CSV table of C-alpha atoms (C1' of nucleotides) in Angstrom, one decimal:
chain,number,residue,atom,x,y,z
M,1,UNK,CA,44.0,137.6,-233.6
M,2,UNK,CA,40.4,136.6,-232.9
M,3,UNK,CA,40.1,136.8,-229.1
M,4,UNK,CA,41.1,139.4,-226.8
M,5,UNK,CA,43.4,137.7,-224.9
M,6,UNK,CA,44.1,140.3,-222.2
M,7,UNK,CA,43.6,138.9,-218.7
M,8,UNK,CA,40.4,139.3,-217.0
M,9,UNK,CA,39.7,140.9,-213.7
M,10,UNK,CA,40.6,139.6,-210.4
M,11,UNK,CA,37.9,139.6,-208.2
M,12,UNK,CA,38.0,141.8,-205.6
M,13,UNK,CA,36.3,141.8,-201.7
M,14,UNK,CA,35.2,144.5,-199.4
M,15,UNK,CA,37.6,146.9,-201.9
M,16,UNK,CA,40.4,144.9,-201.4
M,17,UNK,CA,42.0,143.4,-204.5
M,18,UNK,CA,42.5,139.4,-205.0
M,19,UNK,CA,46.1,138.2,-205.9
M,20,UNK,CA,45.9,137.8,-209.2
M,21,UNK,CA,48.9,135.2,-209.3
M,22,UNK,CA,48.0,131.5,-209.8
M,23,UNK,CA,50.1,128.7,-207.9
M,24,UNK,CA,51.1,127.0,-211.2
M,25,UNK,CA,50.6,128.1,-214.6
M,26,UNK,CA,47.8,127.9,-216.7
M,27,UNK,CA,49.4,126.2,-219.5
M,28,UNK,CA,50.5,123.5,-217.3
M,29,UNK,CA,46.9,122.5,-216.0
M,30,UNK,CA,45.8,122.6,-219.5
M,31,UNK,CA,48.4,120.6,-221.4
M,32,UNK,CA,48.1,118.2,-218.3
M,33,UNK,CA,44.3,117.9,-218.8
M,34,UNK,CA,44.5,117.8,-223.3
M,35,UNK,CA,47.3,114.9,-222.8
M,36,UNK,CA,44.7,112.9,-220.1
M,37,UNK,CA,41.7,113.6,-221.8
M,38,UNK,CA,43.4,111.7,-225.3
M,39,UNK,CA,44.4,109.0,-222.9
M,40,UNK,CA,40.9,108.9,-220.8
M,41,UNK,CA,38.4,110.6,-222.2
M,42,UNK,CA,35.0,109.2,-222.4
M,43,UNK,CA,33.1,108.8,-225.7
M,44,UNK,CA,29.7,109.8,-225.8
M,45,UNK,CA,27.1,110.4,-228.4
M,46,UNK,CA,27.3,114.3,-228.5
M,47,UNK,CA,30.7,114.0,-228.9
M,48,UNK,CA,30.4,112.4,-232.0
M,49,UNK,CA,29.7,115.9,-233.6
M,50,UNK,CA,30.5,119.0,-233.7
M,51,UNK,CA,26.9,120.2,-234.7
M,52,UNK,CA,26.2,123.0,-232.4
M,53,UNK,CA,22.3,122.0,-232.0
M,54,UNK,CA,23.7,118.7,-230.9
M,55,UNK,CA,25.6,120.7,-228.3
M,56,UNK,CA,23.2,122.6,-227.3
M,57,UNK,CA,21.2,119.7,-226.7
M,58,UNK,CA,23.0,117.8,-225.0
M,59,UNK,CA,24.2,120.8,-223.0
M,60,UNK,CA,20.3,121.3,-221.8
M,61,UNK,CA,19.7,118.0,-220.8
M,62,UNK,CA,22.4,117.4,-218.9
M,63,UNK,CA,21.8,120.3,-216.7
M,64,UNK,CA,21.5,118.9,-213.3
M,65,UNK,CA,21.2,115.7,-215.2
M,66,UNK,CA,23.4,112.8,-215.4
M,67,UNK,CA,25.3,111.1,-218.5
M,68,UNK,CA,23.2,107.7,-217.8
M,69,UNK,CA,20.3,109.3,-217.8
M,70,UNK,CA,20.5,111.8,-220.4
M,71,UNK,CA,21.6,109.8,-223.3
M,72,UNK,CA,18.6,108.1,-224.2
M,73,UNK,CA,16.9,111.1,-224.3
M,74,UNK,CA,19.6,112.4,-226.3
M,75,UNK,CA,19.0,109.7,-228.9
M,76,UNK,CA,15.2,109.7,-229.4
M,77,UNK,CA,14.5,113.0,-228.7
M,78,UNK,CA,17.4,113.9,-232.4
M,79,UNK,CA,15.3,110.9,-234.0
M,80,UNK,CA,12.3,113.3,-233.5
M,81,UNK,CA,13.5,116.6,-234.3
M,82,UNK,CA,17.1,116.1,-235.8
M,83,UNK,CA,17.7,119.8,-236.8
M,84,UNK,CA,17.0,123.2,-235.1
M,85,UNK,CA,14.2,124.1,-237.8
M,86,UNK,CA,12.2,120.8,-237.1
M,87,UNK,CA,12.4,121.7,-233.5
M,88,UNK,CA,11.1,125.2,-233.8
M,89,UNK,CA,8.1,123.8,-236.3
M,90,UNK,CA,7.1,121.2,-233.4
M,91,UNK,CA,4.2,121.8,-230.8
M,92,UNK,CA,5.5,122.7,-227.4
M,93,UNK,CA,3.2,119.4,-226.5
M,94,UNK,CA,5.0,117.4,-228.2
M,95,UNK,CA,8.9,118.8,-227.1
M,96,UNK,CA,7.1,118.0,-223.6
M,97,UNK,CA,6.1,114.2,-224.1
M,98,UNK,CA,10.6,113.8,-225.0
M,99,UNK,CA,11.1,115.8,-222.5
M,100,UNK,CA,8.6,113.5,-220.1
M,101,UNK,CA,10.6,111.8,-216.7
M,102,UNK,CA,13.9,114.2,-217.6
M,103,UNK,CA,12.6,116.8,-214.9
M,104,UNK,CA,13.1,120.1,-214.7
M,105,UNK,CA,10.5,121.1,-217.5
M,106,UNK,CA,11.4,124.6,-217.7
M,107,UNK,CA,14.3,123.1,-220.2
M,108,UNK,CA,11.9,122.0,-222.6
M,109,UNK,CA,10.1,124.8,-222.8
M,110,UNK,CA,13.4,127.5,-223.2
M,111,UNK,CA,14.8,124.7,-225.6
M,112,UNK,CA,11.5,125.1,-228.0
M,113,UNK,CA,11.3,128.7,-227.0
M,114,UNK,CA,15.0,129.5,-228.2
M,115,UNK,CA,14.5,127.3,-231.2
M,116,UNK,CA,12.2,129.7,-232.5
M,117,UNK,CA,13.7,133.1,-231.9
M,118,UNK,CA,16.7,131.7,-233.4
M,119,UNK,CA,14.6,130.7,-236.4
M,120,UNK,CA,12.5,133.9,-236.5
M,121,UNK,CA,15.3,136.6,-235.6
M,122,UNK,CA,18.2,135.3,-237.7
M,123,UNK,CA,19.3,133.4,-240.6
M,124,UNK,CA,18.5,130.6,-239.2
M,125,UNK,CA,22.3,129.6,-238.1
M,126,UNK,CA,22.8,128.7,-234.8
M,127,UNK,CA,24.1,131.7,-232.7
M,128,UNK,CA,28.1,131.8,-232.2
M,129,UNK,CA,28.5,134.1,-230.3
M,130,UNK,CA,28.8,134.3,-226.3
M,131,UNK,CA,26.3,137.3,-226.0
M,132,UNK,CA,24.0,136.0,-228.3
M,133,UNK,CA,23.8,132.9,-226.9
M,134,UNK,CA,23.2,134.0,-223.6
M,135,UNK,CA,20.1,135.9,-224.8
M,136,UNK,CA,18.4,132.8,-225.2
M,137,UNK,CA,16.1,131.6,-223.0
M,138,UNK,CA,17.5,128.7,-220.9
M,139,UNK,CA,21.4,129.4,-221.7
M,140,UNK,CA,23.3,131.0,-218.8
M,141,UNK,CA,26.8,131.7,-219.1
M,142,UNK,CA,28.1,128.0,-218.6
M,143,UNK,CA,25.9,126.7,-221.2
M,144,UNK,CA,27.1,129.5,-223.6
M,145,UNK,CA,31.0,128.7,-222.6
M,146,UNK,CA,30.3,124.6,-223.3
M,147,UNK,CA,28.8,125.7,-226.4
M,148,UNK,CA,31.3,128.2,-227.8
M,149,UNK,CA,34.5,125.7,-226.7
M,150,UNK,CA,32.8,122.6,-227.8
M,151,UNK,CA,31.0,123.1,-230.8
M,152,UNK,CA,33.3,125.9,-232.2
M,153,UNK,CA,36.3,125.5,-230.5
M,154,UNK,CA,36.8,129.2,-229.1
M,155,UNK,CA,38.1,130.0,-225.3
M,156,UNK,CA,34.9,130.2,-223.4
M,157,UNK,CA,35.0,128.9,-219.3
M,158,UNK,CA,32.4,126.8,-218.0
M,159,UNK,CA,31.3,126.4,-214.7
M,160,UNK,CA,29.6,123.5,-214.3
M,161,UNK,CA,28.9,121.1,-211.3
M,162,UNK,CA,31.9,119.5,-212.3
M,163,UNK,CA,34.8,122.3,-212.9
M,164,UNK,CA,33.2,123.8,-210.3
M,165,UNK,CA,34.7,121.0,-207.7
M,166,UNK,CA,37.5,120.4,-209.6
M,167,UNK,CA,38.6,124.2,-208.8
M,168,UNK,CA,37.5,124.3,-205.4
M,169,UNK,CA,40.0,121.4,-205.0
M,170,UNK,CA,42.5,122.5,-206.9
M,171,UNK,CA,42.6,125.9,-205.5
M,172,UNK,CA,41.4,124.5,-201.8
M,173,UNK,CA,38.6,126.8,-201.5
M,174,UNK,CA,37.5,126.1,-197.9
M,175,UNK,CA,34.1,128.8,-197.7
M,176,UNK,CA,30.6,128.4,-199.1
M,177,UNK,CA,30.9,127.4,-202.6
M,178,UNK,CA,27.5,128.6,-203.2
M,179,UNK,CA,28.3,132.0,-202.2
M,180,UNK,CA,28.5,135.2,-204.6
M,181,UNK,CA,32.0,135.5,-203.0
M,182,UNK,CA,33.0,131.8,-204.4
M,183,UNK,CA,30.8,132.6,-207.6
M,184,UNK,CA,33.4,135.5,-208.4
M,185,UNK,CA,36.7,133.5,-207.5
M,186,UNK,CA,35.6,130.3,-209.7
M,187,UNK,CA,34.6,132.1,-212.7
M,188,UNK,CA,37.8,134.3,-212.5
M,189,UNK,CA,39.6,130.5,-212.3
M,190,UNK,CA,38.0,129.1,-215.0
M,191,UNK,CA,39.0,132.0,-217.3
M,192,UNK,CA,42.0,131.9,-216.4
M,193,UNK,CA,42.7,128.1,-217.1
M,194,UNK,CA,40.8,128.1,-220.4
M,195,UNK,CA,43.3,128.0,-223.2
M,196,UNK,CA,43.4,129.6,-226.5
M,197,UNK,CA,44.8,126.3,-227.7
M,198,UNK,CA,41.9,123.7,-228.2
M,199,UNK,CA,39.9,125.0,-226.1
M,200,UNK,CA,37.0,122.1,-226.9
M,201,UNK,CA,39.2,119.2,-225.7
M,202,UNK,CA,40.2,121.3,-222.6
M,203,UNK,CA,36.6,122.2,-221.9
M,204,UNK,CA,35.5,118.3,-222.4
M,205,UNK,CA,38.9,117.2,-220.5
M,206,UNK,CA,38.0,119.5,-217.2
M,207,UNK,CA,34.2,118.0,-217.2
M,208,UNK,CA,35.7,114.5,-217.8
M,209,UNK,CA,38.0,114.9,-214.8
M,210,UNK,CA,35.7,116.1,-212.1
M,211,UNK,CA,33.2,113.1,-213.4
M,212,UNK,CA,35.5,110.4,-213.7
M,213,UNK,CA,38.6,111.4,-211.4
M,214,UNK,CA,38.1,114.3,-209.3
M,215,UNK,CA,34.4,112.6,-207.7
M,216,UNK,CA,32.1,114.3,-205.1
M,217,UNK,CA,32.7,111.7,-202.4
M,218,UNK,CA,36.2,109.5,-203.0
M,219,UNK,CA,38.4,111.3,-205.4
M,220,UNK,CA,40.7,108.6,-207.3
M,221,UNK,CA,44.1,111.5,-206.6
M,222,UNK,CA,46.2,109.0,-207.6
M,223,UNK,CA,45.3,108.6,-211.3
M,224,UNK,CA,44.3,112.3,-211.2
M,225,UNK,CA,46.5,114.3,-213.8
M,226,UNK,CA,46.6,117.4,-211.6
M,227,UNK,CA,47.4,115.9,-208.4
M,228,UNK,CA,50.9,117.7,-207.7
M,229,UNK,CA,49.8,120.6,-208.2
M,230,UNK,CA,46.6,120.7,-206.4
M,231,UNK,CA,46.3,123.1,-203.3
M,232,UNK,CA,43.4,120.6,-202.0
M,233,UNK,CA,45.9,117.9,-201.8
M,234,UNK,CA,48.6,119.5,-200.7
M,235,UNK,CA,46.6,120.5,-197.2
M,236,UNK,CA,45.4,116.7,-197.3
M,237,UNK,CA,41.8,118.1,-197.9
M,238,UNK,CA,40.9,116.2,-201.1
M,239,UNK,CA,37.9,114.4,-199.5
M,240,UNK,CA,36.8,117.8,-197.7
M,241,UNK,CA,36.1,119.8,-199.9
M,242,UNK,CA,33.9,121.1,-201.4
M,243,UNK,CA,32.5,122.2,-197.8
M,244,UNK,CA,29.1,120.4,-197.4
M,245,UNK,CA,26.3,122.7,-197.3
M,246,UNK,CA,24.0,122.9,-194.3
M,247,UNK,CA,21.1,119.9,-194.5
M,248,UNK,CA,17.6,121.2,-194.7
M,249,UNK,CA,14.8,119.5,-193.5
M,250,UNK,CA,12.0,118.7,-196.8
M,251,UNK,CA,8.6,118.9,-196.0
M,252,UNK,CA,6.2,115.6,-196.8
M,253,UNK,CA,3.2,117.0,-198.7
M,254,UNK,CA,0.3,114.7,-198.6
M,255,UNK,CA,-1.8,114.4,-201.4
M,256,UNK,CA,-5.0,112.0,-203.2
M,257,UNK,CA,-5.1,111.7,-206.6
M,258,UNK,CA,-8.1,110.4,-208.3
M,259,UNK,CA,-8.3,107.9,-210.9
M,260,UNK,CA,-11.6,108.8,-212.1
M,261,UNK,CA,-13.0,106.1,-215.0
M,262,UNK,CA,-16.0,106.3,-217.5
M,263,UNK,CA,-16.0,102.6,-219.3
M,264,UNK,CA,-12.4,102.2,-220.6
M,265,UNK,CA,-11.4,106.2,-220.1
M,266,UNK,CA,-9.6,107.7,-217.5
M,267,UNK,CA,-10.1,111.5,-216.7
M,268,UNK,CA,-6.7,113.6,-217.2
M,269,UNK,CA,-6.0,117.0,-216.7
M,270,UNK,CA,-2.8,119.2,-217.9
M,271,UNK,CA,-1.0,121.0,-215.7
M,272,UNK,CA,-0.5,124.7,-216.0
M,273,UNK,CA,2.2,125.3,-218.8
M,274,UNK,CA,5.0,126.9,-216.2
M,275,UNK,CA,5.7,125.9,-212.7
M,276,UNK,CA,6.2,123.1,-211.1
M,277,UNK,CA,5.8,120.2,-213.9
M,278,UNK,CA,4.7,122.8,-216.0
M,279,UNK,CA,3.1,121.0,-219.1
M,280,UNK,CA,2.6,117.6,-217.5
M,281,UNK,CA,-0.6,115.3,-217.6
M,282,UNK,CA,-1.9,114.2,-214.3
M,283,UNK,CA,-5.1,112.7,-212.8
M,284,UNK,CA,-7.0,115.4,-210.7
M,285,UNK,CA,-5.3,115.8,-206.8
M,286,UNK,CA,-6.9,116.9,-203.8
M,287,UNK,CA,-4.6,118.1,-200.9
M,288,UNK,CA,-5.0,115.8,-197.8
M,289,UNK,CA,-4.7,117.4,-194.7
M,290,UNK,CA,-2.2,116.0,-192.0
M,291,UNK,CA,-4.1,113.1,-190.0
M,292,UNK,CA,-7.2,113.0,-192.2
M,293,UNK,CA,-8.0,110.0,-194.2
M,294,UNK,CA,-7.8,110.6,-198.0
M,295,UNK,CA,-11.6,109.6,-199.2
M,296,UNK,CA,-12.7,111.7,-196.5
M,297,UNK,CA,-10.3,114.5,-197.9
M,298,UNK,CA,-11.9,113.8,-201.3
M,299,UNK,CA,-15.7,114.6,-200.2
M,300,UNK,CA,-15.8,118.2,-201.5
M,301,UNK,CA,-14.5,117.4,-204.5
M,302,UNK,CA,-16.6,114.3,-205.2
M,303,UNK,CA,-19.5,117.0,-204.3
M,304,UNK,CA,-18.7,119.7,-206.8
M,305,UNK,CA,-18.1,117.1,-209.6
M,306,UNK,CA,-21.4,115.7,-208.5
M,307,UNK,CA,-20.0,112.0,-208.0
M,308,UNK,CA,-22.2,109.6,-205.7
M,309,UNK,CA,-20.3,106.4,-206.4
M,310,UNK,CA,-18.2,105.4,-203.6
M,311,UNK,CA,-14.4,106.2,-203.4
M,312,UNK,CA,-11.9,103.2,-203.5
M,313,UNK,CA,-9.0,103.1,-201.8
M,314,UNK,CA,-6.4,101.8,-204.3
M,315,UNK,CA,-2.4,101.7,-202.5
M,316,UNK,CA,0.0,104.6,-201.9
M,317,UNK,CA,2.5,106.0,-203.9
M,318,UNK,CA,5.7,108.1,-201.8
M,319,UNK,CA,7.7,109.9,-204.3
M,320,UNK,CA,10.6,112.1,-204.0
M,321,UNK,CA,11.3,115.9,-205.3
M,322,UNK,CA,14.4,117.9,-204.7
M,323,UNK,CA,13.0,120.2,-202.1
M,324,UNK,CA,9.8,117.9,-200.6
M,325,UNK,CA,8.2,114.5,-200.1
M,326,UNK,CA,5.0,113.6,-201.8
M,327,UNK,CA,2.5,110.9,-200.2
M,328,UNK,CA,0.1,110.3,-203.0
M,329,UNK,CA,-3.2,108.1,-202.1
M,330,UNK,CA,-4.2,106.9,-205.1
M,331,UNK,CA,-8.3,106.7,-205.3
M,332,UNK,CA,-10.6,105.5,-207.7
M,333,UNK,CA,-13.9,106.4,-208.8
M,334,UNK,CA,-15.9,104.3,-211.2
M,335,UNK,CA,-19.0,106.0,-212.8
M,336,UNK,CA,-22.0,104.2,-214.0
M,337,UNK,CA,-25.1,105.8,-216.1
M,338,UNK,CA,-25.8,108.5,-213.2
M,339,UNK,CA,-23.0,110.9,-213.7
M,340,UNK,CA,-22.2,113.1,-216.4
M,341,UNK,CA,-18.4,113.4,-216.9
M,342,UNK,CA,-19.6,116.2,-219.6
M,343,UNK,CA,-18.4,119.5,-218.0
M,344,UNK,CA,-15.5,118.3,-216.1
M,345,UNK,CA,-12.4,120.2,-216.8
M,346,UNK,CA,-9.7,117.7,-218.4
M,347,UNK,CA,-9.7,115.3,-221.2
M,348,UNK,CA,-10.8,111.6,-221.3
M,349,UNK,CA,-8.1,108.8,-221.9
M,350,UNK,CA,-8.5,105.2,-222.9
M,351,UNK,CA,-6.3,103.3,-220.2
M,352,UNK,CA,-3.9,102.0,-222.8
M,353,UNK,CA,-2.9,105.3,-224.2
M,354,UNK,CA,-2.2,107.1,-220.5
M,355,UNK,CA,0.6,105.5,-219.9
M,356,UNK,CA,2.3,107.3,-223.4
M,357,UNK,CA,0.8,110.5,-222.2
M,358,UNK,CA,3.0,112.6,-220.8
M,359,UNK,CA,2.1,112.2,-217.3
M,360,UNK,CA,4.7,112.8,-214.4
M,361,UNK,CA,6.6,110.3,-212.1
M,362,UNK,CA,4.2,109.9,-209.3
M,363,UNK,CA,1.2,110.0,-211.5
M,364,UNK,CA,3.1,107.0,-213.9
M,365,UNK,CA,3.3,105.6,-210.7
M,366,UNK,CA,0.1,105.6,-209.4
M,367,UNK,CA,-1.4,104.6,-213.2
M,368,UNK,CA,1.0,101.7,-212.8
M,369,UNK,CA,-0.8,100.5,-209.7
M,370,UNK,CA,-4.1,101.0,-210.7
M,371,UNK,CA,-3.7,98.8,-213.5
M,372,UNK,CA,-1.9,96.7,-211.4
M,373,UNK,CA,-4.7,96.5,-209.1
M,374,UNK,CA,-7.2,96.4,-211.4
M,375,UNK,CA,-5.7,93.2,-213.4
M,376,UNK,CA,-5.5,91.4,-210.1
M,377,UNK,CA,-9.3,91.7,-209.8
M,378,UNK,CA,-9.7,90.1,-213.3
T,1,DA,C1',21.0,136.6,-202.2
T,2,DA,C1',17.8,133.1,-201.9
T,3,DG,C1',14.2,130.2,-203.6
T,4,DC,C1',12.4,127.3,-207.3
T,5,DC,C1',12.6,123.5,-210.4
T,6,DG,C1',12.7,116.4,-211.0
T,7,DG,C1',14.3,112.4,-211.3
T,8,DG,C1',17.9,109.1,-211.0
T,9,DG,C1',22.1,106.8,-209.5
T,10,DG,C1',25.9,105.9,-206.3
T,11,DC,C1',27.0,104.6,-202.0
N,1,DG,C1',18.8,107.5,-196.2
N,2,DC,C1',21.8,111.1,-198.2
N,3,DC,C1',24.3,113.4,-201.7
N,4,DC,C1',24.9,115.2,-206.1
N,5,DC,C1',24.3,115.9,-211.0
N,6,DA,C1',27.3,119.3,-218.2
N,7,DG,C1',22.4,125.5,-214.2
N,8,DG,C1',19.2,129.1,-215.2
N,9,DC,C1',15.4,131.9,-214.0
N,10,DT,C1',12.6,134.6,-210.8
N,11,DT,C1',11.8,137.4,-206.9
DNA sequence: AAGCCGGGGGC
DNA sequence: GCCCCAGGCTT
């Protein structure tokens, strides 16, 4: 016996114990979601293995991430470093450049981080158990379920973005699916679904299904495995759940980015290594305040870099984050003999090779236009 | 408990 | 436009 197969916990509120009975049995939502999965199940590169660095990988980037756009990143990124110990030799640069239009940076750096206490504190075998994979640096306890179930096949949960909605259906979970409250009743659901019995197909079946079947807007109940026994349907709220949260209104930030050129080179500066688009290459900004025009906005900093040459006004570039609205004037500056670029912070880049730098959307963007612009005038 | 962290795709 | 996505970390 390798597991403890006691029952976990039910959660509890305000004292006051949950019923720990389910409305159908466990085994039946399994062996429902194993027999669909063989029938439906999608085939995709990191399911081609059962290499738990592949897993891991493909676990990371998919965070908040989806399939499409994920796998090829997937493909190159293995080309570059194909095992654990090539990945914790690499520069954290150049982890950064694979990791460059995937958002959400932070990955990249706990992925290379991780690599390297694995390969410094252990063996250098990959981690297999749940505790120890949880100490890494970017692997919460989903991450370390998807990784235990589908790389070595032992009873984990997962709660992804996926079984998440597939429970909250299933169970018709009508509050705040972001609360703690909600946090407590889905985790004690997805242990108590998770089989001892392959336990990767049921972990791969139950992400499949809430992709493929059980969608955010427009689930498909009819070819949906679990549809007689799910509470959601039952109560006709299928299409209702999960509960919307509230909309928030995202501020527009206004900003001028400069496209500063010496001859055939292009002044770039990294971004701080954490933080927002920690890592990333980008021309130097200038906040513009509301109403104001962006060369005027770029006067002091023209001043301090000790730039006469007249701004340009190139085009705009609107790009948008999760949580605000970026309007990016795009300037440029041409020097001649008069200036010294020497003493600027950042690095000079021929305009051929910035585009393979790893610079960030709206900066691509507003390189993209530049070049655009300045091919027109040829 | 709440905020932070990107970019893309579906509709 | 709006919504969400194979979440985790920080405060």
């Amino acid at each position: 016996m390798a597991r403890d197969t006691t029952k976990p916990a039910a959660p509890t509120s305000g004292g006051e114990a949950f019923s720990s009975s389910l409305p159908f049995a466990p085994e039946d939502v399994s062996r429902r979601l194993l027999f669909w999965y063989g029938e439906r199940g999608r085939d995709l590169p990191w399911r081609r293995t059962r290499d738990p660095y592949r897993i891991w990988l493909s676990e990371i980037m998919l965070q908040q991430t989806t399939v499409a756009a994920v796998v090829p990143y997937y493909e190159r990124f293995l080309q570059h470093f194909p095992s654990l110990q090539i990945l914790a030799e690499a520069s954290l640069d150049d982890v950064i450049q694979l990791w460059a239009g995937l958002g959400y940076y932070s990955r990249a750096r706990n992925l290379h981080q991780a690599a390297r206490q694995i390969v410094r504190d252990g063996d250098g075998s990959f981690p297999d158990q749940l505790e120890d994979l949880m100490a890494l640096p970017g692997i919460g306890r989903s991450t370390a379920g998807a990784i235990m179930s589908i790389a070595y096949d032992r009873p984990a949960p997962i709660l992804d973005g996926n079984v998440r909605r597939v429970l909250i259906r299933l169970f018709a979970w009508q509050e705040d699916p972001r609360s703690s409250r909600a946090e407590k009743h889905l985790w004690y659901w997805a242990e108590r679904l998770t089989p001892d019995a392959q336990p990767h197909g049921y972990a791969q079946a139950i992400m499949d299904l809430g992709a493929t079947v059980c969608l955010p807007r427009n689930p498909d109940c009819r070819r949906c495995p679990l549809s007689d026994l799910c509470r959601a349907r039952q109560l006709g709220l299928s299409a209702a759940l999960p509960v919307k949260r509230p909309k928030k209104t995202v501020p527009v930030r206004c900003q001028a980015a400069v496209l500063v050129s010496a001859g055939d080179k292009l002044l770039v500066m990294q971004r701080p290594p954490a933080g927002l688009l920690g890592g990333l290459w980008e021309f130097p900004v200038v906040d513009v305040p509301d109403e104001q025009p962006p060369e005027q906005a770029l006067l002091p900093w023209l001043e301090q870099a000790r730039f006469q040459q007249k701004v340009e006004f190139v085009g705009e570039i609107r790009h948008i984050y999760s949580h605000f609205r970026l309007k990016l004037a795009v300037c440029a500056v041409s020097l001649t003999g008069d200036n010294t670029p020497d003493g600027l912070p950042g690095e000079w880049c021929s305009a051929e090779d910035a585009p393979a730098l790893p610079l960030h959307g709206a900066h691509l963007k507003a390189l993209h236009l530049y070049r655009q612009r300045q091919h027109a005038d040829d």
